[in-house]
């Protein structure tokens, strides 16, 4: 409860734990029913207190209304943008997030117009993205509704729940697309990748720390870790300061209005 309180006061996207905590306890951890219910109830109480605090603070400062989101920050906030176009573009962005998780290059701190162009449901990429997310959702509902303790379903559900807040589908946020938005959802993605690595190698990750990983597992993890570590180290230097970050990313996306 204390850690959850700190998390909520640090970053309000942690409110998604309202669904994640029951998900993990009921479908992933073989905990006693009484313990599971008590943890879930306490978590809901903590989140409720946070929402009350948030409302009180924002209302005192007159910030409890939906403010106008500048078009340069989020192109989906365009006043005359048809609702279908907004949802289609949001789905396109969600598809791009999956692509970034697999191939995180090139990384751009903030996407604006252009190159982030508004789309429609006639775009095949939008339809592919919609199909992928529908399949993921159906898979989760099917597995969890049967009360299967399927770790794949938990990983996918974690990804979908945490991504929902920044997807611009449920409501508009202050940016159209940003690589940092997929950081929290990447936990679910990494869980699924680890499970696939186990399956492909035919070896389970040791349950006890300090035990050696099987050679087949190392053959998968070492190359992947080295490649992504190199990308991370190379990207870190771009975040030296604001000027360095925007100059670097503007070179990757010279037509990006916000970066320029």
Short mmCIF file of N, CA, C and O in Angstrom, two decimals, residues 69-77 89-101 103-118 133 163 166-168 172-183 235 239 246 249 253 256 258-259:
data_model
loop_
_atom_site.label_atom_id
_atom_site.label_comp_id
_atom_site.label_asym_id
_atom_site.label_seq_id
_atom_site.Cartn_x
_atom_site.Cartn_y
_atom_site.Cartn_z
N UNK A 69 -5.64 21.17 -25.85
CA UNK A 69 -4.38 20.55 -26.21
C UNK A 69 -3.91 21.17 -27.53
O UNK A 69 -4.61 21.08 -28.54
N UNK A 70 -2.73 21.81 -27.56
CA UNK A 70 -2.24 22.42 -28.79
C UNK A 70 -2.06 21.39 -29.90
O UNK A 70 -1.62 20.27 -29.65
N UNK A 71 -2.39 21.79 -31.11
CA UNK A 71 -2.28 20.91 -32.28
C UNK A 71 -0.84 20.44 -32.50
O UNK A 71 -0.61 19.31 -32.91
N UNK A 72 0.13 21.32 -32.19
CA UNK A 72 1.53 20.96 -32.41
C UNK A 72 1.97 19.87 -31.43
O UNK A 72 2.89 19.10 -31.71
N UNK A 73 1.32 19.79 -30.27
CA UNK A 73 1.64 18.75 -29.29
C UNK A 73 0.99 17.42 -29.66
O UNK A 73 1.61 16.36 -29.54
N UNK A 74 -0.26 17.50 -30.06
CA UNK A 74 -1.00 16.28 -30.40
C UNK A 74 -1.88 16.56 -31.61
O UNK A 74 -2.92 17.21 -31.48
N UNK A 75 -1.49 16.07 -32.79
CA UNK A 75 -2.27 16.33 -34.00
C UNK A 75 -3.68 15.76 -33.93
O UNK A 75 -4.57 16.19 -34.67
N UNK A 76 -3.92 14.80 -33.01
CA UNK A 76 -5.25 14.23 -32.87
C UNK A 76 -6.21 15.20 -32.18
O UNK A 76 -7.41 14.94 -32.13
N UNK A 77 -5.68 16.30 -31.64
CA UNK A 77 -6.51 17.29 -30.97
C UNK A 77 -7.07 18.33 -31.95
O UNK A 77 -7.71 19.29 -31.52
N UNK A 89 -5.97 6.90 -36.64
CA UNK A 89 -4.59 7.36 -36.42
C UNK A 89 -4.04 6.84 -35.10
O UNK A 89 -2.87 6.45 -35.01
N UNK A 90 -4.89 6.81 -34.07
CA UNK A 90 -4.46 6.28 -32.77
C UNK A 90 -4.11 4.80 -32.90
O UNK A 90 -3.12 4.33 -32.31
N UNK A 91 -4.88 4.05 -33.68
CA UNK A 91 -4.57 2.63 -33.91
C UNK A 91 -3.27 2.47 -34.68
O UNK A 91 -2.49 1.55 -34.42
N UNK A 92 -3.04 3.37 -35.63
CA UNK A 92 -1.79 3.36 -36.38
C UNK A 92 -0.61 3.56 -35.44
O UNK A 92 0.41 2.86 -35.53
N UNK A 93 -0.75 4.50 -34.50
CA UNK A 93 0.31 4.78 -33.52
C UNK A 93 0.53 3.56 -32.63
O UNK A 93 1.68 3.20 -32.33
N UNK A 94 -0.55 2.92 -32.20
CA UNK A 94 -0.43 1.72 -31.37
C UNK A 94 0.33 0.61 -32.09
O UNK A 94 1.10 -0.13 -31.48
N UNK A 95 0.11 0.51 -33.39
CA UNK A 95 0.86 -0.46 -34.19
C UNK A 95 2.33 -0.10 -34.25
O UNK A 95 3.21 -0.98 -34.20
N UNK A 96 2.61 1.20 -34.33
CA UNK A 96 4.00 1.66 -34.36
C UNK A 96 4.70 1.37 -33.03
O UNK A 96 5.92 1.12 -33.00
N UNK A 97 3.95 1.38 -31.93
CA UNK A 97 4.53 1.06 -30.63
C UNK A 97 5.02 -0.39 -30.59
O UNK A 97 6.09 -0.69 -30.04
N UNK A 98 4.25 -1.30 -31.17
CA UNK A 98 4.68 -2.71 -31.22
C UNK A 98 5.94 -2.83 -32.06
O UNK A 98 6.87 -3.55 -31.71
N UNK A 99 5.97 -2.11 -33.17
CA UNK A 99 7.16 -2.14 -34.02
C UNK A 99 8.39 -1.61 -33.28
O UNK A 99 9.49 -2.17 -33.38
N UNK A 100 8.19 -0.55 -32.46
CA UNK A 100 9.29 0.01 -31.69
C UNK A 100 9.81 -0.96 -30.63
O UNK A 100 11.00 -1.01 -30.35
N UNK A 101 8.91 -1.74 -30.05
CA UNK A 101 9.33 -2.72 -29.05
C UNK A 101 10.22 -3.79 -29.66
O UNK A 101 11.15 -4.29 -29.03
N UNK A 103 11.80 -3.49 -32.91
CA UNK A 103 12.94 -2.81 -33.57
C UNK A 103 12.96 -1.36 -33.09
O UNK A 103 12.37 -0.49 -33.72
N UNK A 104 13.63 -1.08 -31.97
CA UNK A 104 13.64 0.28 -31.41
C UNK A 104 14.61 1.22 -32.13
O UNK A 104 15.53 1.78 -31.55
N UNK A 105 14.36 1.41 -33.43
CA UNK A 105 15.22 2.30 -34.21
C UNK A 105 14.45 2.76 -35.44
O UNK A 105 13.76 1.96 -36.07
N UNK A 106 14.53 4.04 -35.80
CA UNK A 106 15.16 5.12 -35.03
C UNK A 106 14.24 5.57 -33.90
O UNK A 106 13.02 5.50 -34.02
N UNK A 107 14.84 6.05 -32.80
CA UNK A 107 14.07 6.54 -31.67
C UNK A 107 13.94 8.05 -31.77
O UNK A 107 14.91 8.76 -31.98
N UNK A 108 12.72 8.53 -31.60
CA UNK A 108 12.43 9.97 -31.66
C UNK A 108 11.61 10.33 -30.42
O UNK A 108 10.58 9.71 -30.16
N UNK A 109 12.09 11.28 -29.65
CA UNK A 109 11.48 11.58 -28.35
C UNK A 109 10.04 12.06 -28.47
O UNK A 109 9.23 11.83 -27.58
N UNK A 110 9.71 12.73 -29.55
CA UNK A 110 8.36 13.29 -29.71
C UNK A 110 7.99 13.29 -31.18
O UNK A 110 8.73 13.82 -32.01
N UNK A 111 6.86 12.69 -31.51
CA UNK A 111 6.40 12.67 -32.90
C UNK A 111 5.30 13.69 -33.09
O UNK A 111 4.37 13.78 -32.29
N UNK A 112 5.42 14.47 -34.14
CA UNK A 112 4.45 15.52 -34.42
C UNK A 112 4.13 15.50 -35.91
O UNK A 112 4.48 14.57 -36.61
N UNK A 113 3.44 16.52 -36.38
CA UNK A 113 3.13 16.61 -37.81
C UNK A 113 4.09 17.53 -38.52
O UNK A 113 4.29 18.66 -38.07
N UNK A 114 4.57 17.13 -39.72
CA UNK A 114 4.77 15.73 -40.08
C UNK A 114 5.95 15.14 -39.31
O UNK A 114 6.61 15.90 -38.62
N UNK A 115 6.35 13.89 -39.35
CA UNK A 115 5.88 12.87 -40.28
C UNK A 115 4.67 12.08 -39.78
O UNK A 115 4.19 11.18 -40.47
N UNK A 116 4.17 12.36 -38.57
CA UNK A 116 3.00 11.64 -38.07
C UNK A 116 1.76 12.20 -38.75
O UNK A 116 1.22 13.23 -38.35
N UNK A 117 1.30 11.55 -39.81
CA UNK A 117 0.19 12.04 -40.59
C UNK A 117 -1.11 11.38 -40.16
O UNK A 117 -1.13 10.24 -39.70
N UNK A 118 -2.20 12.11 -40.29
CA UNK A 118 -3.51 11.58 -39.94
C UNK A 118 -3.91 10.51 -40.94
O UNK A 118 -3.62 10.60 -42.13
N UNK A 133 -4.45 -6.00 -32.39
CA UNK A 133 -4.94 -5.67 -31.04
C UNK A 133 -6.24 -6.40 -30.71
O UNK A 133 -6.46 -6.78 -29.55
N UNK A 163 -1.05 0.34 -21.80
CA UNK A 163 -1.01 1.15 -23.03
C UNK A 163 -2.29 1.94 -23.23
O UNK A 163 -2.27 3.00 -23.88
N UNK A 166 -2.34 5.82 -22.68
CA UNK A 166 -1.58 6.71 -23.56
C UNK A 166 -1.91 6.47 -25.03
O UNK A 166 -1.22 6.97 -25.92
N UNK A 167 -2.97 5.72 -25.28
CA UNK A 167 -3.28 5.33 -26.65
C UNK A 167 -4.02 6.40 -27.44
O UNK A 167 -4.15 6.29 -28.67
N UNK A 168 -4.56 7.43 -26.75
CA UNK A 168 -5.39 8.47 -27.37
C UNK A 168 -6.70 7.91 -27.92
O UNK A 168 -7.37 8.56 -28.72
N UNK A 172 -7.97 11.94 -25.14
CA UNK A 172 -6.78 12.59 -25.70
C UNK A 172 -5.80 12.94 -24.59
O UNK A 172 -6.19 13.31 -23.48
N UNK A 173 -4.52 12.83 -24.90
CA UNK A 173 -3.46 13.21 -23.96
C UNK A 173 -2.63 14.32 -24.59
O UNK A 173 -2.90 14.76 -25.71
N UNK A 174 -1.59 14.76 -23.89
CA UNK A 174 -0.82 15.92 -24.34
C UNK A 174 0.19 15.66 -25.42
O UNK A 174 0.98 16.55 -25.75
N UNK A 175 0.20 14.47 -26.01
CA UNK A 175 1.13 14.16 -27.10
C UNK A 175 0.52 13.08 -27.97
O UNK A 175 -0.24 12.22 -27.49
N UNK A 176 0.86 13.13 -29.25
CA UNK A 176 0.33 12.13 -30.17
C UNK A 176 1.04 10.80 -30.02
O UNK A 176 0.42 9.75 -29.87
N UNK A 177 2.38 10.86 -30.04
CA UNK A 177 3.18 9.64 -29.92
C UNK A 177 4.52 10.01 -29.31
O UNK A 177 5.11 11.03 -29.63
N UNK A 178 5.00 9.18 -28.38
CA UNK A 178 6.30 9.38 -27.77
C UNK A 178 6.84 8.02 -27.32
O UNK A 178 6.09 7.21 -26.77
N UNK A 179 8.11 7.80 -27.57
CA UNK A 179 8.69 6.49 -27.25
C UNK A 179 8.59 6.17 -25.77
O UNK A 179 8.49 5.00 -25.39
N UNK A 180 8.59 7.20 -24.91
CA UNK A 180 8.54 6.96 -23.47
C UNK A 180 7.21 6.36 -23.03
O UNK A 180 7.13 5.72 -21.98
N UNK A 181 6.15 6.55 -23.82
CA UNK A 181 4.84 6.03 -23.45
C UNK A 181 4.80 4.50 -23.43
O UNK A 181 3.94 3.92 -22.78
N UNK A 182 5.70 3.88 -24.16
CA UNK A 182 5.67 2.42 -24.25
C UNK A 182 6.59 1.77 -23.22
O UNK A 182 6.69 0.54 -23.15
N UNK A 183 7.24 2.59 -22.37
CA UNK A 183 8.16 2.05 -21.36
C UNK A 183 7.42 1.16 -20.36
O UNK A 183 7.83 0.02 -20.10
N UNK A 235 21.80 5.49 -27.39
CA UNK A 235 20.70 6.46 -27.24
C UNK A 235 20.91 7.35 -26.01
O UNK A 235 20.50 8.51 -26.01
N UNK A 239 20.41 12.05 -24.71
CA UNK A 239 19.63 12.67 -23.64
C UNK A 239 20.51 13.51 -22.71
O UNK A 239 20.14 13.76 -21.56
N UNK A 246 16.99 17.34 -29.03
CA UNK A 246 16.16 17.82 -30.14
C UNK A 246 16.96 17.95 -31.44
O UNK A 246 16.43 17.68 -32.52
N UNK A 249 17.34 14.30 -32.74
CA UNK A 249 16.10 13.73 -33.25
C UNK A 249 15.58 14.49 -34.47
O UNK A 249 14.92 13.90 -35.33
N UNK A 253 14.21 13.11 -38.05
CA UNK A 253 12.90 13.49 -38.60
C UNK A 253 12.94 14.99 -38.93
O UNK A 253 12.40 15.82 -38.21
N UNK A 256 9.74 17.15 -38.79
CA UNK A 256 8.97 17.18 -37.55
C UNK A 256 8.91 18.61 -37.03
O UNK A 256 9.92 19.20 -36.64
N UNK A 258 7.58 19.99 -34.30
CA UNK A 258 7.83 20.26 -32.88
C UNK A 258 9.32 20.18 -32.58
O UNK A 258 9.85 21.00 -31.81
N UNK A 259 10.03 19.22 -33.16
CA UNK A 259 11.47 19.10 -32.91
C UNK A 259 12.20 20.33 -33.43
O UNK A 259 13.11 20.85 -32.78
#
